[in-house]
XYZ file of C-alpha atoms in Angstrom:
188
model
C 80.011 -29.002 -22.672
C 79.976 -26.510 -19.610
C 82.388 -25.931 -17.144
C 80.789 -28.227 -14.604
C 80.384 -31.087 -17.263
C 84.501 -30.885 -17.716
C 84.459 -31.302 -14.218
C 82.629 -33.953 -13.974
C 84.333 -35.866 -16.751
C 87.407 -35.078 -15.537
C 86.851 -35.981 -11.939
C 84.601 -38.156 -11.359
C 87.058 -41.012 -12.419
C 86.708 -44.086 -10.423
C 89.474 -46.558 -9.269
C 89.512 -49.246 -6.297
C 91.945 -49.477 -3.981
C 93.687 -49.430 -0.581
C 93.021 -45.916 1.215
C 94.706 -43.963 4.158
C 93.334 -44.057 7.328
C 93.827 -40.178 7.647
C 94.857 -37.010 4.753
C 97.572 -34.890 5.461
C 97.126 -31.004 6.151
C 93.613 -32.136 7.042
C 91.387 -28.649 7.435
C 88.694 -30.279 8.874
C 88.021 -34.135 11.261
C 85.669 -35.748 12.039
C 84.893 -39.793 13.289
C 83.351 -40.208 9.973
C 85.413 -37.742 6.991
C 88.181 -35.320 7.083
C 88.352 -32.546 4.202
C 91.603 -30.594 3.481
C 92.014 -28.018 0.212
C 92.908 -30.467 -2.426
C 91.533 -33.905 -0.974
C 87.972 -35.382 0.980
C 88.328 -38.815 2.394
C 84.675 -40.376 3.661
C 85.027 -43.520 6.103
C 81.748 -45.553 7.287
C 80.787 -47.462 9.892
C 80.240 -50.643 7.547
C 83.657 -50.015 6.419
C 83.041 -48.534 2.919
C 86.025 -45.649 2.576
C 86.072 -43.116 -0.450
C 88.965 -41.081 -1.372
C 88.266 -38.135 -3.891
C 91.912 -35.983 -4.645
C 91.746 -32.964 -6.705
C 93.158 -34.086 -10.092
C 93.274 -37.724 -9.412
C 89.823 -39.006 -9.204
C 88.041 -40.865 -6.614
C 89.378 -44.567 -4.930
C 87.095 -46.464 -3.539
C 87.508 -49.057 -0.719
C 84.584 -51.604 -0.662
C 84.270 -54.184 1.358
C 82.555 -57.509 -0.215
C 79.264 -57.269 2.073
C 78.528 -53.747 1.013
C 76.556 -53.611 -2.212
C 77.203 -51.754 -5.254
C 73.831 -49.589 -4.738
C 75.459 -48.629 -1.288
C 78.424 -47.094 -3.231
C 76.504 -45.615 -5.556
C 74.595 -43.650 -2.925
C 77.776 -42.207 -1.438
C 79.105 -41.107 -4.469
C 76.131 -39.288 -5.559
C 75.724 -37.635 -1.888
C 78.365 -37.140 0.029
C 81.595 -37.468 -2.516
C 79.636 -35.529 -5.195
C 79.213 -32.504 -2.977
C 82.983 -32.675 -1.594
C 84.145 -32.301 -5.445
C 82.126 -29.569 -6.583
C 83.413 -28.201 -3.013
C 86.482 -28.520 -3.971
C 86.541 -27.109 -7.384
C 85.075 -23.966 -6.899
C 81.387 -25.060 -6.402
C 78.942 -24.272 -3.678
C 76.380 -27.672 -2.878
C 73.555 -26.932 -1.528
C 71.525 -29.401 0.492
C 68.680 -28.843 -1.295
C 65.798 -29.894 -3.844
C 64.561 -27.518 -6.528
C 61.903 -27.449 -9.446
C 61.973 -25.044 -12.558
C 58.798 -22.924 -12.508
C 58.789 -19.713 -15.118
C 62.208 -20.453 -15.668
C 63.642 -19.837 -12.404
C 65.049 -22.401 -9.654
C 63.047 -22.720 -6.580
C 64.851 -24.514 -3.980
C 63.663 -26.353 -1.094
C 66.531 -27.121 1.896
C 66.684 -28.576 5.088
C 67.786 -31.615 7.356
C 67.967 -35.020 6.028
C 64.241 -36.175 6.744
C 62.278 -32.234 6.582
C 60.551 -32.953 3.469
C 62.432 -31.499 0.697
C 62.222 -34.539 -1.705
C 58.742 -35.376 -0.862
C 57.849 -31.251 -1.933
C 59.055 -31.813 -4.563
C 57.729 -35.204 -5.747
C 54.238 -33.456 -4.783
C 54.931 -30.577 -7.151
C 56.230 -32.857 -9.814
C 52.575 -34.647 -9.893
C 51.398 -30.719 -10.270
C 53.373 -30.246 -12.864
C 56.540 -28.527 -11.680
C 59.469 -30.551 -13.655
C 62.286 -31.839 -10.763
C 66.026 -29.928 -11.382
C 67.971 -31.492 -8.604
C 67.375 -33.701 -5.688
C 69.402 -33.843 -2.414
C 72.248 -31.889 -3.982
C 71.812 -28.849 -5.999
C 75.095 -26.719 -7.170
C 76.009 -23.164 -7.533
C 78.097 -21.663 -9.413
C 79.095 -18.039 -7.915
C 81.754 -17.495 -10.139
C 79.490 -14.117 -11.580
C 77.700 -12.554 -8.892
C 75.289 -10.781 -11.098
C 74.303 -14.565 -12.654
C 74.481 -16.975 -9.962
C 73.508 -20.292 -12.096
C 71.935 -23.280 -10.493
C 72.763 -26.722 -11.849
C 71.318 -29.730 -11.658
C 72.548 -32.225 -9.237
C 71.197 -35.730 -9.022
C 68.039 -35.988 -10.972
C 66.462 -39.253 -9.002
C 64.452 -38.351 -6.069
C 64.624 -40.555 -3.053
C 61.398 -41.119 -0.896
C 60.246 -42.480 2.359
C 57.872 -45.656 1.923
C 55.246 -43.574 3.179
C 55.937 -40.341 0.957
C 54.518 -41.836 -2.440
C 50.823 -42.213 -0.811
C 51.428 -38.471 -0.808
C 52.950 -37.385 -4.028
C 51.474 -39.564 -6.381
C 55.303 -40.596 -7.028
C 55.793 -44.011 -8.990
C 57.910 -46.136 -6.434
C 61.563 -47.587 -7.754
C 63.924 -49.780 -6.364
C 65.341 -49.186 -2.956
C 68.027 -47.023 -1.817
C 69.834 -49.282 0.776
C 68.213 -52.521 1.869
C 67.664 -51.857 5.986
C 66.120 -48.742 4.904
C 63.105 -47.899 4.056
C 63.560 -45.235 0.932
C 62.997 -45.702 -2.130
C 63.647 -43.998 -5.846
C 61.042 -42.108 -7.542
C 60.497 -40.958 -11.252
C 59.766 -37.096 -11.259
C 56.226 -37.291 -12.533
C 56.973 -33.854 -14.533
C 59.487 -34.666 -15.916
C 63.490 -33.124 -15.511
C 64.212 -29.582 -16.500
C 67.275 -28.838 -18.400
């Protein structure tokens, strides 16, 4: 396993439960999260709350009319990037293909593109690494390594028209975005 699988296995453990409407020794607030060094709480407007602590796992807080698929989405976005944060991980906002063996990352505001790129490269043959979140690891300066985030690539209705992109089921249902198979397969 590597270092960031370890993480992942033991982090990424999932309870439900009440959360706090605030962290302690908060370093950072905002309407909508709050981030301090050993804890990331995430509350939405529909109500949905996720609490990830450093060495506890994440809690979430789901309210019956918010769908599983909606939680899902969070904790592949938002609460994946505040973990690898958190332990020693950079997240980049970013999509990236594997072309002669080197990363090639795409980043940019929600809605610039970056996903559809790299759906259209896919159908070229450029095989997907990571879409919406892609994490370094900085820990040797000399060999920055890239690793995969989430390998399902989320497109605008109108995006697949473009890319060639095989349409999936939709992300959230008032929204018009739907998963994608990389047509090029992933790259390991």
């Amino acid at each position: 396993m590597t270092a960031l699988s370890d993480l992942f296995a033991r982090e990424f453990t999932l309870a439900y439960g009440q959360i706090p409407d605030s962290l302690t020794n908060a370093v950072h607030e905002v309407p909508t999260f709050s981030i301090s060094k050993k804890a990331f709480l995430l509350k939405l407007p529909n109500r949905l709350r996720f609490l990830y602590e450093k060495g506890k796992g994440i809690t979430v807080s789901q309210p019956d009319d918010v769908s599983d698929a909606e939680v899902t989405l969070f904790l592949n976005g938002s609460v994946y990037g505040a973990i690898v944060w958190l332990n020693g991980y950079v997240p980049l906002h970013a999509s990236a293909i594997v072309h002669g063996g080197v990363a090639h990352a795409f980043t940019g505001t929600s809605g610039a593109g970056k996903s559809t790129l790299v759906a259209a490269l896919g159908a070229k043959g450029f095989p997907l690494l990571a879409d919406d979140i892609l994490v370094l690891d900085l820990s040797n300066p000399d060999a920055i390594m890239c690793h995969p985030g989430h390998k399902q690539i989320k497109l605008w209705d109108d995006a697949f028209a473009l890319t060639g992109a095989r349409q999936g089921s939709q992300v959230r249902p008032e929204v018009e975005k739907f998963y994608a198979d990389p047509l090029s397969g992933l790259a390991n």
